[in-house]
Amino acid sequence: MSRRRSAHIKGLVLKVTSRCNLNCTYCYVYNKGDTTYKAQPKRMSDETVEAILKRVAHYCRRHRLRHFRFIFHGGEPLLLPPAFYEKFVAQASRLLPSYTEAVFSLQTNGTLLTADWCQQLGDWGFRLGFSLDGPPHLHDSYRVDFAGQGSYHDTVRGLKLAQNHPALPFHPGVLCVIDPTTNPLEVFRHFLSLQVRFLNFLFPDYTHTSYPWLNAHPATPLADWLLVVFDDWWQLPSPQRPYIPYFQHIIQLILGLPSSADEVGRDAHLFLIIDTDGSIEAQDSLKVCADGITKEGYNVTTHSLEEALQAPLIQLCAQSHQELPSACRRCPIKEVCGGGFIVHRYHPSNGFDNPSVYCRDLLKLITHIQNKLLKRLPVSFVQKTQLTPLSYQEALLQLHHNA
């Protein structure tokens, strides 16, 4: 039986500027082969903002949405002046239905953040996210400016400013891209020392033609890195344990609870991308797959959000955890894994009908977390849910047997 169901848009990622003050080595916008940013306006115009908000207002009315998220992204969104955001918030308040709460987030490298920015973003109710990859010697090997200088000092200065500014209503979050060649405990405990309360780890965006650890030993470098972090995180007392969405999603899914994310699960987790010219696009990290792949000809000035959902790649993203690759359909952990992140399935010969390049990592990580969880759950609950221990080797054998 098909799991296909209609996907509702949860929010928009707004690429409000197509330029950045950093030149991170792994950036999918500028350094992974996609060159479409060169044809984009440097910033989003007032006319495009108005078109976006009118489309969102119509969508919220049609679906009676109580919340709609706007995630400001780039490039670097703090390259725009505060007046841009002040006007955006005022227009959203005017145009969206009174029963729809607009939720605002801004993802930044933190280097341009000031006390004045914090005050104004706090006044508008913004949530802030920072990109930080660990201690200085690690962060500064990837996240550099155009002169090749590291950005750690300025990013952490911005993070601490946001953590301590009284106007900001939410504690800032941190995103860290995993490098499995680094020391996981050093990275995780560095975030603890910075008193990060909301932390997420991202798999590097590789496809079947770019994955660099094909012949790695061990064969599960990302899982082995994350398992060290998970075990250290798992034993921390609750008040000291940061919220790590990736781990929490997996735990909820193992328990049979609803949870949606780009990386795991079987439910749709749909955010559309709006570029500076108003283009409506699928998941922006798909840019690592092929130059121009996200450009499907839809724009907020000419198409509604419902119409954009008919775009082939957007539709594929919306159904990516429900319509699994053929190799995944008999996997013992598919209800938790959901085939992984769609970007990591890509091969130019057959598109996205492939298991994730991180398939074995996901298998190892999820079975490990399930077995850890089983040791803490009440026996009555385990019996009721019929959860049973499953080792990585057992899961691997089942996967090969079902292939």
XYZ file of C-alpha atoms in Angstrom:
403
model
C 0.000 0.000 0.000
C 1.370 3.434 -0.917
C 2.153 5.882 1.861
C 1.616 8.848 -0.471
C -0.295 11.673 1.129
C -0.692 15.357 0.406
C 2.192 17.451 1.705
C 1.591 20.759 3.406
C 4.254 23.423 3.284
C 5.571 24.155 6.774
C 7.425 27.288 5.785
C 9.813 28.994 3.406
C 13.576 29.300 3.390
C 14.205 32.778 2.026
C 17.521 33.306 0.271
C 17.375 37.035 0.898
C 20.923 37.605 -0.331
C 22.889 35.640 -2.904
C 26.264 36.792 -1.602
C 28.265 35.947 1.511
C 31.192 37.428 3.438
C 32.652 33.930 3.938
C 33.844 31.337 1.430
C 33.332 28.027 3.261
C 35.044 25.158 1.471
C 32.019 22.824 1.555
C 29.333 25.402 0.704
C 26.757 23.915 -1.669
C 25.770 27.369 -2.944
C 29.180 28.504 -4.172
C 31.732 25.688 -4.056
C 30.062 22.455 -5.215
C 29.574 23.101 -8.926
C 26.271 24.982 -9.084
C 26.783 28.419 -10.645
C 23.206 29.709 -10.730
C 23.940 32.193 -7.918
C 25.893 34.287 -10.460
C 22.682 35.127 -12.321
C 20.734 35.978 -9.152
C 20.122 39.505 -7.855
C 22.442 40.239 -4.948
C 19.476 40.862 -2.648
C 15.757 40.205 -2.585
C 13.709 43.184 -3.752
C 10.731 44.755 -1.995
C 8.528 43.645 -4.887
C 9.596 40.018 -4.437
C 8.948 40.213 -0.683
C 5.424 41.493 -1.291
C 4.755 38.725 -3.823
C 5.994 36.116 -1.333
C 3.796 37.368 1.478
C 0.703 37.536 -0.715
C 1.282 33.919 -1.823
C 1.811 32.821 1.779
C -1.303 34.682 2.958
C -3.393 32.908 0.306
C -1.887 29.539 1.254
C -2.522 30.063 4.976
C -6.134 31.053 4.353
C -6.751 28.096 2.072
C -5.351 25.612 4.592
C -6.302 27.480 7.804
C -2.718 27.335 9.050
C -2.029 28.391 12.631
C 1.716 28.793 12.107
C 3.980 29.515 9.169
C 7.767 29.687 9.362
C 10.052 32.094 7.548
C 13.724 31.119 7.692
C 16.028 33.889 6.477
C 19.074 32.444 4.746
C 21.661 33.287 2.163
C 24.461 33.781 1.420
C 24.687 35.713 4.657
C 21.384 37.344 5.652
C 23.045 39.934 7.913
C 24.537 41.566 4.809
C 21.108 43.210 4.453
C 20.229 46.213 6.652
C 17.841 45.896 9.617
C 15.290 47.954 7.695
C 14.718 45.006 5.340
C 13.608 42.760 8.210
C 11.617 45.468 9.951
C 9.607 46.012 6.778
C 9.201 42.265 6.194
C 7.788 41.695 9.699
C 5.401 44.648 9.364
C 4.154 43.429 5.971
C 3.700 39.885 7.266
C 1.608 41.205 10.152
C -0.514 43.190 7.707
C -0.989 40.547 5.003
C -1.205 37.202 6.829
C -4.538 36.148 8.353
C -4.957 37.082 12.004
C -5.076 33.404 13.065
C -1.695 32.581 11.463
C 1.362 33.174 13.613
C 4.445 34.080 11.584
C 7.527 32.424 13.081
C 10.835 34.042 12.101
C 14.289 32.418 12.137
C 17.617 33.603 10.771
C 20.602 31.360 10.002
C 23.897 33.236 10.166
C 27.634 32.725 10.295
C 27.523 35.205 13.189
C 30.480 37.304 12.139
C 28.429 40.465 11.494
C 26.198 40.255 14.562
C 26.194 43.283 16.873
C 24.324 44.317 20.010
C 22.099 46.576 17.893
C 21.238 43.622 15.610
C 20.384 41.502 18.673
C 18.109 44.216 20.051
C 16.199 44.601 16.811
C 15.967 40.890 16.007
C 14.758 40.309 19.568
C 12.122 43.025 19.208
C 10.809 41.166 16.132
C 10.804 37.795 17.922
C 13.487 36.171 15.767
C 15.132 32.841 16.545
C 18.829 32.722 15.622
C 20.903 29.818 14.331
C 24.697 29.839 13.972
C 27.003 27.750 11.800
C 29.972 26.570 13.854
C 32.077 23.467 13.216
C 33.902 22.990 16.524
C 37.133 24.293 18.080
C 39.175 26.972 16.258
C 41.608 24.629 14.480
C 38.684 22.658 12.984
C 36.232 25.474 12.269
C 38.930 27.625 10.665
C 39.972 24.864 8.279
C 36.581 25.076 6.499
C 34.801 28.304 7.350
C 37.128 30.941 5.936
C 36.786 34.381 4.398
C 37.879 35.316 0.885
C 41.410 35.942 2.112
C 41.554 32.418 3.524
C 41.382 33.600 7.132
C 39.362 31.625 9.666
C 36.114 32.960 11.122
C 35.986 31.164 14.492
C 36.738 34.189 16.666
C 34.077 36.387 15.064
C 31.483 33.585 14.985
C 31.903 32.759 18.670
C 31.848 36.451 19.569
C 28.472 36.665 17.799
C 27.216 33.468 19.445
C 28.083 34.675 22.954
C 26.489 38.020 22.218
C 23.257 36.271 21.210
C 23.380 33.909 24.194
C 23.585 36.794 26.648
C 21.525 39.544 25.041
C 18.327 40.156 27.057
C 16.254 41.152 24.024
C 16.502 37.773 22.285
C 13.582 35.584 23.413
C 15.118 32.238 22.372
C 18.475 30.656 23.068
C 20.433 30.462 19.794
C 21.023 27.141 18.060
C 24.163 25.813 16.403
C 24.589 23.718 13.243
C 27.780 21.689 12.855
C 28.805 19.858 9.673
C 30.443 16.552 10.628
C 34.002 15.749 9.604
C 34.468 12.069 10.545
C 38.266 12.459 10.553
C 38.048 14.699 13.629
C 37.781 13.785 17.311
C 34.023 13.608 18.090
C 34.443 14.095 21.840
C 36.636 17.143 21.302
C 33.975 18.683 19.043
C 30.985 17.828 21.253
C 32.604 18.903 24.504
C 33.690 22.145 22.907
C 30.023 22.928 22.283
C 29.283 22.037 25.904
C 31.990 24.464 27.015
C 30.297 27.168 24.935
C 27.012 26.386 26.750
C 25.200 25.561 23.523
C 21.712 24.334 24.399
C 20.373 23.586 20.909
C 22.807 21.712 18.692
C 22.437 19.748 15.487
C 24.891 17.744 13.426
C 24.682 17.649 9.641
C 26.012 14.942 7.322
C 28.225 16.420 4.586
C 26.313 16.726 1.323
C 27.706 14.021 -0.944
C 26.115 11.978 -3.721
C 27.024 8.622 -5.244
C 29.530 10.340 -7.541
C 31.223 12.521 -4.917
C 31.203 10.428 -1.699
C 34.857 10.416 -0.494
C 34.790 7.456 1.939
C 33.819 4.689 -0.496
C 36.773 2.498 0.494
C 37.063 3.780 4.039
C 37.895 1.440 6.903
C 35.737 1.234 8.911
C 32.906 1.449 6.373
C 30.704 3.591 8.621
C 32.779 6.708 9.409
C 29.820 9.034 10.067
C 28.035 6.551 12.336
C 31.193 5.805 14.288
C 31.704 9.528 14.859
C 28.083 10.126 15.896
C 27.933 7.068 18.170
C 30.728 8.497 20.302
C 28.803 11.756 20.572
C 25.515 9.976 21.269
C 26.952 7.854 24.088
C 28.511 10.904 25.729
C 25.283 12.895 25.316
C 23.144 9.971 26.550
C 24.918 9.724 29.899
C 24.686 13.444 30.680
C 22.181 14.569 33.340
C 19.140 16.169 31.691
C 19.971 19.777 32.732
C 23.401 19.488 31.075
C 22.226 17.745 27.923
C 21.757 20.006 24.870
C 18.786 19.369 22.633
C 20.036 17.548 19.517
C 17.140 17.268 17.035
C 18.747 14.499 14.989
C 18.977 12.185 18.008
C 15.538 13.209 19.265
C 13.897 12.472 15.907
C 15.424 8.984 15.843
C 14.338 8.255 19.427
C 10.768 9.406 18.743
C 10.562 7.347 15.564
C 11.856 4.214 17.312
C 9.109 4.708 19.901
C 6.506 4.995 17.143
C 5.893 8.688 17.778
C 5.345 11.147 14.916
C 8.433 13.079 13.922
C 9.313 14.771 10.654
C 12.712 15.879 9.411
C 14.611 16.116 6.140
C 17.006 13.383 7.250
C 14.831 10.626 8.771
C 11.242 9.395 9.213
C 8.421 8.605 6.799
C 6.437 11.850 6.921
C 6.754 14.866 4.653
C 8.887 17.703 5.987
C 8.416 20.340 3.336
C 10.009 23.766 3.216
C 10.197 25.514 -0.129
C 13.174 27.654 -1.068
C 12.665 31.157 -2.463
C 15.715 32.619 -4.178
C 16.509 36.327 -4.421
C 14.674 36.654 -7.745
C 11.537 34.952 -6.390
C 12.310 31.516 -7.887
C 10.536 28.719 -6.027
C 12.847 25.757 -5.589
C 13.207 22.385 -3.898
C 15.708 21.606 -1.138
C 18.642 23.952 -1.784
C 21.420 21.481 -0.971
C 20.287 19.556 -4.063
C 22.611 21.983 -5.854
C 25.441 19.496 -5.166
C 23.736 17.025 -7.546
C 23.939 19.031 -10.773
C 24.319 22.617 -11.919
C 20.876 24.242 -12.181
C 18.958 21.179 -10.948
C 16.756 23.231 -8.589
C 15.650 25.686 -11.306
C 12.255 24.370 -12.464
C 10.753 27.604 -13.802
C 8.435 28.489 -10.905
C 8.384 31.968 -9.365
C 6.271 33.706 -6.710
C 5.440 36.445 -9.194
C 3.792 33.978 -11.585
C 2.883 30.859 -9.566
C 1.065 30.074 -6.341
C 2.681 27.849 -3.730
C 0.181 25.089 -4.620
C 1.247 25.292 -8.260
C 4.898 25.033 -7.243
C 4.126 21.761 -5.460
C 3.546 20.252 -8.904
C 7.167 20.876 -9.933
C 8.773 17.430 -10.405
C 11.737 17.939 -8.063
C 9.676 19.678 -5.375
C 7.146 16.848 -5.585
C 9.947 14.299 -5.308
C 11.278 16.003 -2.178
C 7.798 16.133 -0.665
C 7.375 12.366 -1.122
C 11.007 11.344 -0.559
C 10.365 9.558 2.753
C 7.198 7.859 1.516
C 8.211 6.736 -1.955
C 11.413 4.919 -1.042
C 14.139 3.697 -3.392
C 13.573 0.066 -4.353
C 16.661 -1.019 -2.379
C 15.156 0.401 0.839
C 11.698 -1.136 0.812
C 12.536 -4.273 2.814
C 15.068 -2.672 5.134
C 14.437 -3.452 8.838
C 14.870 0.198 9.867
C 13.058 1.928 6.989
C 10.286 3.306 9.241
C 12.926 5.240 11.184
C 15.440 5.956 8.434
C 12.925 6.816 5.713
C 15.639 6.314 3.126
C 17.730 9.141 4.574
C 18.147 12.596 3.094
C 17.172 12.762 -0.587
C 20.365 14.582 -1.619
C 22.475 11.622 -0.517
C 20.600 9.227 -2.844
C 21.542 10.914 -6.104
C 23.336 9.313 -9.032
C 23.195 10.871 -12.533
C 22.360 7.506 -14.119
C 19.068 6.969 -12.270
C 18.367 10.060 -10.230
C 17.259 9.411 -6.647
C 16.288 5.729 -6.866
C 19.273 4.661 -4.758
C 19.965 4.027 -1.107
C 21.711 6.862 0.682
C 25.503 6.994 0.445
C 25.196 6.870 4.249
C 23.010 3.739 4.238
C 25.313 1.670 6.446
C 25.938 4.631 8.740
C 22.199 5.043 9.259
C 21.765 1.316 9.872
C 24.510 1.288 12.484
C 23.449 4.504 14.196
C 19.749 3.652 14.456
C 20.272 0.105 15.735
C 22.715 1.413 18.339
C 20.283 4.068 19.565
C 17.431 1.548 19.677
C 19.467 -0.858 21.790
C 20.521 1.922 24.173
C 16.920 3.050 24.453
C 15.629 -0.463 25.195
C 17.843 -0.644 28.286
C 16.136 2.421 29.754
C 12.518 1.688 28.875
C 10.152 -0.029 31.335
C 9.728 -3.743 30.572
C 5.964 -3.296 30.244
C 6.428 -0.633 27.570
C 8.917 -2.777 25.642
C 6.514 -5.698 25.694
C 3.614 -3.517 24.577
C 5.524 -1.992 21.656
C 7.238 -5.300 20.785
C 10.572 -3.539 20.384
C 13.461 -5.977 20.314
C 17.227 -5.572 20.273
C 18.718 -5.567 16.783
C 22.446 -5.419 16.248
C 24.041 -3.685 13.286
C 25.328 -7.014 11.949
C 21.865 -8.587 12.216
C 20.305 -5.627 10.435
C 22.961 -5.800 7.738
C 22.259 -9.509 7.190
C 18.524 -8.825 6.926
C 19.157 -6.055 4.430
C 21.306 -8.311 2.242
C 18.885 -11.222 2.569
C 15.951 -9.045 1.464
C 17.828 -7.471 -1.434
